[in-house]
């Protein structure tokens, strides 16, 4: 079977890459991270292009496209390490669309789709991306069975200090506010895992490209370090992790749009693979950069830090492999 994007999907991805290549350079990522803020003009531009609502239905003011199109945007956002609340806002919108009541959808989705407000999403007791500055948060219970939507002003949000200064994080307590989501919370969680995997694929791709560029230029004993077999093996392993994660991530995004019976398994496969890739590829990038890779001046550490937080977000490799095992066991028991 041959899998490829449609021409429209290719165009969405190309446009995103071109835009973020100009508007989210590494220098701007560094500047925003060191200032512990986001570049408001970038978010305004993404909102004008409709990115936050690309997968929200037209009925609620969104673009009416699918998770696959959203995944392409998140991959490019990860590649550029864009300093914006796109991932958290998109995950929040998907969750309300998937599991919310009609009243909850009418209240929150048009505002999220238009960028009038931003959102956050996460599992109870864990770290939520962009929660401190959000307007609405979806909290999934630890067992993934139930979900609650709460206005940020009614929740107990405490900003977390993490190793990743390119994004703000927080811990969320429901307080006395919040409305239960009546729909399938586990599906909402699976969708968020898919788009997080897409961001990780972008992070890995960029870390690999930066590494290849460096080892082709950096010389030892009169030869580029990239000509040494040990370095080549490491780069090949980085490519293997990245492309493996990309394949299963887009398979999961396709399942989200085309065959929901496959979503739970595909989502767990994608997040387990992408979390593993994020940790391994960015750590290898640091190693391949040698001594300079451990310095503040080397840009590769921004990608390493984002990958660590993304890899743990919504459960890491072990969590999702355990989920795959449970799915396989359930399928075996039903035969």
Tab-separated table of C-alpha atoms in Angstrom:
chain	number	residue	atom	x	y	z
A	1	UNK	CA	0.000	0.000	0.000
A	2	UNK	CA	1.298	3.435	-0.890
A	3	UNK	CA	0.572	6.182	1.586
A	4	UNK	CA	1.016	9.841	0.743
A	5	UNK	CA	-0.623	13.169	1.467
A	6	UNK	CA	-3.100	14.666	-0.935
A	7	UNK	CA	-1.945	17.700	-2.884
A	8	UNK	CA	-3.904	19.940	-0.485
A	9	UNK	CA	-2.205	18.341	2.520
A	10	UNK	CA	1.202	18.769	0.885
A	11	UNK	CA	0.365	22.429	0.317
A	12	UNK	CA	-0.683	22.929	3.949
A	13	UNK	CA	2.599	21.395	5.116
A	14	UNK	CA	4.705	23.416	2.664
A	15	UNK	CA	2.975	26.654	3.660
A	16	UNK	CA	3.501	25.925	7.352
A	17	UNK	CA	7.173	25.111	6.843
A	18	UNK	CA	7.780	28.267	4.798
A	19	UNK	CA	5.970	30.492	7.284
A	20	UNK	CA	7.649	29.119	10.393
A	21	UNK	CA	11.026	29.069	8.654
A	22	UNK	CA	10.754	32.843	8.425
A	23	UNK	CA	8.796	33.636	11.595
A	24	UNK	CA	10.212	31.138	14.084
A	25	UNK	CA	13.940	31.111	13.533
A	26	UNK	CA	16.207	29.580	16.152
A	27	UNK	CA	17.308	33.089	17.103
A	28	UNK	CA	13.695	34.047	17.847
A	29	UNK	CA	13.118	30.812	19.752
A	30	UNK	CA	16.181	31.586	21.881
A	31	UNK	CA	15.073	35.174	22.469
A	32	UNK	CA	11.577	34.151	23.540
A	33	UNK	CA	12.856	31.328	25.742
A	34	UNK	CA	15.361	33.521	27.526
A	35	UNK	CA	12.634	36.140	28.087
A	36	UNK	CA	10.216	33.422	29.272
A	37	UNK	CA	7.498	34.702	26.952
A	38	UNK	CA	5.829	34.034	23.615
A	39	UNK	CA	6.040	36.194	20.522
A	40	UNK	CA	2.472	37.489	20.342
A	41	UNK	CA	2.742	38.473	16.684
A	42	UNK	CA	3.482	34.858	15.710
A	43	UNK	CA	0.394	33.566	17.520
A	44	UNK	CA	-1.699	36.312	15.911
A	45	UNK	CA	-0.478	35.207	12.516
A	46	UNK	CA	-1.234	31.538	13.199
A	47	UNK	CA	-4.717	32.479	14.390
A	48	UNK	CA	-5.361	34.508	11.226
A	49	UNK	CA	-4.409	31.428	9.207
A	50	UNK	CA	-6.920	29.353	11.181
A	51	UNK	CA	-4.421	26.892	12.653
A	52	UNK	CA	-6.018	26.549	16.146
A	53	UNK	CA	-9.331	25.505	14.604
A	54	UNK	CA	-8.189	23.593	11.571
A	55	UNK	CA	-9.673	20.310	12.878
A	56	UNK	CA	-12.744	21.878	14.511
A	57	UNK	CA	-15.979	21.544	12.592
A	58	UNK	CA	-17.202	24.387	10.389
A	59	UNK	CA	-20.406	24.353	12.444
A	60	UNK	CA	-18.377	25.658	15.365
A	61	UNK	CA	-16.267	28.096	13.394
A	62	UNK	CA	-13.348	25.829	12.550
A	63	UNK	CA	-11.768	24.777	9.298
A	64	UNK	CA	-13.595	21.478	9.121
A	65	UNK	CA	-10.454	19.554	8.168
A	66	UNK	CA	-9.090	16.506	9.944
A	67	UNK	CA	-6.558	15.341	12.510
A	68	UNK	CA	-4.209	14.490	9.636
A	69	UNK	CA	-4.057	18.122	8.506
A	70	UNK	CA	-3.612	19.255	12.113
A	71	UNK	CA	-0.776	16.749	12.534
A	72	UNK	CA	1.095	18.256	9.590
A	73	UNK	CA	0.893	21.678	11.253
A	74	UNK	CA	2.081	20.281	14.596
A	75	UNK	CA	5.001	18.526	12.913
A	76	UNK	CA	6.140	21.800	11.386
A	77	UNK	CA	5.526	23.612	14.668
A	78	UNK	CA	7.796	21.092	16.387
A	79	UNK	CA	10.403	21.405	13.623
A	80	UNK	CA	10.516	25.169	14.148
A	81	UNK	CA	10.069	24.863	17.935
A	82	UNK	CA	7.450	27.570	17.494
A	83	UNK	CA	6.778	29.481	20.691
A	84	UNK	CA	3.013	29.420	20.678
A	85	UNK	CA	0.187	27.638	22.551
A	86	UNK	CA	-0.862	25.761	19.396
A	87	UNK	CA	-0.456	22.199	20.727
A	88	UNK	CA	-2.323	22.814	23.983
A	89	UNK	CA	-5.101	24.839	22.357
A	90	UNK	CA	-5.611	22.290	19.574
A	91	UNK	CA	-5.683	19.392	22.054
A	92	UNK	CA	-8.237	21.210	24.209
A	93	UNK	CA	-10.443	21.914	21.191
A	94	UNK	CA	-10.243	18.333	19.948
A	95	UNK	CA	-11.209	17.042	23.401
A	96	UNK	CA	-14.283	19.254	23.692
A	97	UNK	CA	-15.306	18.412	20.146
A	98	UNK	CA	-14.839	14.696	20.826
A	99	UNK	CA	-16.338	14.367	24.290
A	100	UNK	CA	-18.196	17.579	25.077
A	101	UNK	CA	-21.934	18.139	25.294
A	102	UNK	CA	-23.677	20.338	22.743
A	103	UNK	CA	-23.703	23.179	25.271
A	104	UNK	CA	-19.986	22.795	25.996
A	105	UNK	CA	-19.195	22.744	22.282
A	106	UNK	CA	-21.274	25.871	21.656
A	107	UNK	CA	-19.625	27.666	24.559
A	108	UNK	CA	-15.966	26.880	23.920
A	109	UNK	CA	-15.264	25.683	20.375
A	110	UNK	CA	-15.969	28.909	18.437
A	111	UNK	CA	-13.661	30.854	20.774
A	112	UNK	CA	-10.904	28.251	20.547
A	113	UNK	CA	-11.213	27.985	16.776
A	114	UNK	CA	-11.022	31.735	16.294
A	115	UNK	CA	-8.086	32.154	18.671
A	116	UNK	CA	-10.155	34.447	20.889
A	117	UNK	CA	-9.095	32.206	23.768
A	118	UNK	CA	-6.422	29.565	24.307
A	119	UNK	CA	-6.758	26.195	25.981
A	120	UNK	CA	-4.806	23.495	27.736
A	121	UNK	CA	-5.183	19.740	28.082
A	122	UNK	CA	-3.676	17.078	30.293
A	123	UNK	CA	-4.017	14.208	32.727
A	124	UNK	CA	-4.911	14.906	36.338
A	125	UNK	CA	-1.820	15.193	38.521
A	126	UNK	CA	0.566	15.672	35.594
A	127	UNK	CA	2.072	18.719	33.897
A	128	UNK	CA	-0.143	20.684	31.492
A	129	UNK	CA	1.432	22.700	28.651
A	130	UNK	CA	0.439	26.365	28.529
A	131	UNK	CA	-2.014	26.024	31.395
A	132	UNK	CA	-0.994	29.212	33.273
A	133	UNK	CA	-2.055	31.602	30.487
A	134	UNK	CA	-4.951	29.568	29.102
A	135	UNK	CA	-8.641	30.384	29.323
A	136	UNK	CA	-10.101	26.877	29.428
A	137	UNK	CA	-8.635	23.512	30.420
A	138	UNK	CA	-9.676	19.927	29.817
A	139	UNK	CA	-8.580	17.568	32.598
A	140	UNK	CA	-8.629	13.810	31.985
A	141	UNK	CA	-8.763	11.502	35.002
A	142	UNK	CA	-5.719	9.376	35.803
A	143	UNK	CA	-7.393	6.233	34.485
A	144	UNK	CA	-8.393	8.035	31.276
A	145	UNK	CA	-12.059	7.170	31.732
A	146	UNK	CA	-13.543	10.590	32.442
A	147	UNK	CA	-12.900	14.191	31.526
A	148	UNK	CA	-13.783	17.608	32.871
A	149	UNK	CA	-13.756	21.019	31.229
A	150	UNK	CA	-13.081	23.982	33.468
A	151	UNK	CA	-12.535	27.694	32.958
A	152	UNK	CA	-8.964	28.422	34.002
A	153	UNK	CA	-10.168	31.118	36.381
A	154	UNK	CA	-12.143	28.483	38.310
A	155	UNK	CA	-9.268	25.993	38.490
A	156	UNK	CA	-6.230	25.831	40.743
A	157	UNK	CA	-3.302	26.362	38.387
A	158	UNK	CA	0.260	26.445	39.649
A	159	UNK	CA	3.038	27.252	37.200
A	160	UNK	CA	5.714	24.564	37.025
A	161	UNK	CA	9.407	25.228	36.557
A	162	UNK	CA	10.744	22.726	34.024
A	163	UNK	CA	13.898	22.254	31.990
A	164	UNK	CA	12.065	23.523	28.878
A	165	UNK	CA	12.001	27.327	28.738
A	166	UNK	CA	10.481	27.347	25.241
A	167	UNK	CA	7.026	26.651	26.688
A	168	UNK	CA	5.171	27.385	29.917
A	169	UNK	CA	3.787	24.540	32.007
A	170	UNK	CA	1.495	24.200	34.968
A	171	UNK	CA	-0.162	21.762	37.336
A	172	UNK	CA	-3.963	21.908	37.364
A	173	UNK	CA	-6.377	21.213	40.172
A	174	UNK	CA	-10.085	21.316	39.403
A	175	UNK	CA	-11.030	23.271	42.499
A	176	UNK	CA	-14.776	23.664	42.820
A	177	UNK	CA	-15.401	24.397	39.158
A	178	UNK	CA	-15.668	22.240	36.103
A	179	UNK	CA	-18.251	20.373	34.085
A	180	UNK	CA	-17.966	16.699	33.283
A	181	UNK	CA	-17.493	15.786	29.643
A	182	UNK	CA	-20.253	13.318	28.784
A	183	UNK	CA	-18.482	11.772	25.816
A	184	UNK	CA	-15.534	9.437	25.284
A	185	UNK	CA	-12.641	10.838	27.314
A	186	UNK	CA	-10.299	8.047	26.231
A	187	UNK	CA	-10.771	9.040	22.591
A	188	UNK	CA	-9.981	12.658	23.484
A	189	UNK	CA	-6.808	11.449	25.171
A	190	UNK	CA	-5.872	9.375	22.135
A	191	UNK	CA	-6.301	12.333	19.790
A	192	UNK	CA	-4.092	14.538	21.968
A	193	UNK	CA	-1.435	11.798	22.003
A	194	UNK	CA	-1.490	11.713	18.191
A	195	UNK	CA	-0.871	15.424	17.712
A	196	UNK	CA	1.806	15.433	20.435
A	197	UNK	CA	3.520	12.628	18.545
A	198	UNK	CA	3.421	14.799	15.432
A	199	UNK	CA	5.177	17.614	17.277
A	200	UNK	CA	7.828	15.131	18.469
A	201	UNK	CA	8.409	13.973	14.894
A	202	UNK	CA	9.110	17.589	13.928
A	203	UNK	CA	11.515	18.032	16.845
A	204	UNK	CA	13.377	14.841	15.895
A	205	UNK	CA	13.577	15.808	12.232
A	206	UNK	CA	15.132	19.169	13.057
A	207	UNK	CA	17.589	17.690	15.582
A	208	UNK	CA	18.696	15.138	12.998
A	209	UNK	CA	19.170	17.775	10.293
A	210	UNK	CA	21.175	20.017	12.638
A	211	UNK	CA	23.351	17.049	13.572
A	212	UNK	CA	24.042	15.970	9.996
A	213	UNK	CA	24.921	19.536	9.058
A	214	UNK	CA	27.296	19.799	12.007
A	215	UNK	CA	29.135	16.496	11.513
A	216	UNK	CA	29.638	17.269	7.826
A	217	UNK	CA	31.334	20.547	8.726
A	218	UNK	CA	33.184	19.713	11.957
A	219	UNK	CA	36.632	18.147	11.365
A	220	UNK	CA	38.858	15.944	13.509
A	221	UNK	CA	42.260	14.621	12.382
A	222	UNK	CA	41.745	16.418	9.082
A	223	UNK	CA	38.456	14.682	8.253
A	224	UNK	CA	34.779	15.587	8.794
A	225	UNK	CA	33.586	13.739	11.897
A	226	UNK	CA	30.642	12.559	9.841
A	227	UNK	CA	33.037	10.376	7.833
A	228	UNK	CA	33.728	8.230	10.922
A	229	UNK	CA	31.730	5.039	11.053
A	230	UNK	CA	30.646	5.420	14.670
A	231	UNK	CA	29.122	8.825	13.908
A	232	UNK	CA	27.436	7.456	10.784
A	233	UNK	CA	25.902	4.632	12.806
A	234	UNK	CA	24.532	7.101	15.336
A	235	UNK	CA	23.038	9.277	12.579
A	236	UNK	CA	21.504	6.209	10.938
A	237	UNK	CA	19.897	5.197	14.235
A	238	UNK	CA	18.524	8.735	14.633
A	239	UNK	CA	16.978	8.493	11.154
A	240	UNK	CA	15.509	5.076	11.980
A	241	UNK	CA	13.831	6.410	15.132
A	242	UNK	CA	12.532	9.528	13.368
A	243	UNK	CA	11.066	7.795	10.331
A	244	UNK	CA	9.564	5.009	12.426
A	245	UNK	CA	7.820	7.564	14.605
A	246	UNK	CA	6.659	9.508	11.549
A	247	UNK	CA	5.099	6.421	9.950
A	248	UNK	CA	3.068	5.365	12.968
A	249	UNK	CA	2.094	8.940	13.835
A	250	UNK	CA	0.521	9.571	10.445
A	251	UNK	CA	-1.065	6.127	10.552
A	252	UNK	CA	-2.690	7.162	13.840
A	253	UNK	CA	-3.771	10.522	12.396
A	254	UNK	CA	-5.331	8.689	9.455
A	255	UNK	CA	-7.112	6.308	11.858
A	256	UNK	CA	-8.498	9.302	13.782
A	257	UNK	CA	-10.141	10.582	10.619
A	258	UNK	CA	-10.972	7.385	8.746
A	259	UNK	CA	-11.317	4.389	11.071
A	260	UNK	CA	-11.988	5.006	14.752
A	261	UNK	CA	-11.855	1.289	15.563
A	262	UNK	CA	-8.081	1.550	15.100
A	263	UNK	CA	-7.550	4.804	17.004
A	264	UNK	CA	-6.747	3.461	20.490
A	265	UNK	CA	-4.122	1.021	19.226
A	266	UNK	CA	-2.666	3.402	16.640
A	267	UNK	CA	-2.460	6.277	19.102
A	268	UNK	CA	-0.608	4.161	21.681
A	269	UNK	CA	1.729	2.909	18.969
A	270	UNK	CA	2.429	6.463	17.801
A	271	UNK	CA	3.066	7.932	21.253
A	272	UNK	CA	5.251	5.032	22.404
A	273	UNK	CA	7.354	5.327	19.259
A	274	UNK	CA	7.502	9.133	19.182
A	275	UNK	CA	8.380	9.405	22.881
A	276	UNK	CA	11.209	6.923	22.400
A	277	UNK	CA	12.399	8.771	19.299
A	278	UNK	CA	12.248	12.156	21.003
A	279	UNK	CA	14.460	11.055	23.872
A	280	UNK	CA	16.915	9.032	21.778
A	281	UNK	CA	17.286	11.347	18.784
A	282	UNK	CA	17.786	14.580	20.701
A	283	UNK	CA	20.192	12.918	23.161
A	284	UNK	CA	22.194	11.598	20.218
A	285	UNK	CA	22.177	15.087	18.706
A	286	UNK	CA	23.784	16.443	21.857
A	287	UNK	CA	26.406	13.669	21.780
A	288	UNK	CA	27.203	14.124	18.100
A	289	UNK	CA	27.759	17.841	18.608
A	290	UNK	CA	30.582	16.956	21.009
A	291	UNK	CA	31.668	19.456	23.648
A	292	UNK	CA	29.796	22.373	22.062
A	293	UNK	CA	26.573	20.379	22.364
A	294	UNK	CA	26.629	20.769	26.121
A	295	UNK	CA	26.901	24.561	26.056
A	296	UNK	CA	24.152	27.170	26.310
A	297	UNK	CA	25.306	28.652	22.984
A	298	UNK	CA	24.497	25.471	21.025
A	299	UNK	CA	20.921	25.612	19.779
A	300	UNK	CA	20.420	21.866	19.835
A	301	UNK	CA	19.638	21.879	23.554
A	302	UNK	CA	16.312	23.679	22.959
A	303	UNK	CA	15.126	20.659	20.980
A	304	UNK	CA	16.449	18.222	23.586
A	305	UNK	CA	14.511	19.992	26.344
A	306	UNK	CA	11.224	20.216	24.406
A	307	UNK	CA	11.551	16.510	23.535
A	308	UNK	CA	11.896	15.488	27.198
A	309	UNK	CA	8.655	17.257	28.164
A	310	UNK	CA	6.740	16.102	25.071
A	311	UNK	CA	7.922	12.525	25.595
A	312	UNK	CA	6.515	12.439	29.128
A	313	UNK	CA	3.335	14.402	28.318
A	314	UNK	CA	0.248	12.135	28.330
A	315	UNK	CA	2.444	9.173	29.206
A	316	UNK	CA	5.791	8.036	27.896
A	317	UNK	CA	6.954	4.953	26.043
A	318	UNK	CA	6.355	2.510	28.912
A	319	UNK	CA	2.828	3.788	29.519
A	320	UNK	CA	1.789	3.430	25.908
A	321	UNK	CA	3.501	0.056	25.460
A	322	UNK	CA	1.501	-1.157	28.463
A	323	UNK	CA	-1.618	0.189	26.772
A	324	UNK	CA	-0.747	-1.712	23.598
A	325	UNK	CA	-0.278	-4.881	25.632
A	326	UNK	CA	-3.683	-4.431	27.240
A	327	UNK	CA	-5.317	-3.859	23.863
A	328	UNK	CA	-3.655	-6.980	22.446
A	329	UNK	CA	-4.665	-9.034	25.483
A	330	UNK	CA	-8.257	-7.843	25.222
A	331	UNK	CA	-8.344	-8.702	21.522
A	332	UNK	CA	-6.880	-12.138	22.191
A	333	UNK	CA	-9.386	-12.815	24.946
A	334	UNK	CA	-12.313	-11.932	22.726
A	335	UNK	CA	-11.396	-14.518	20.085
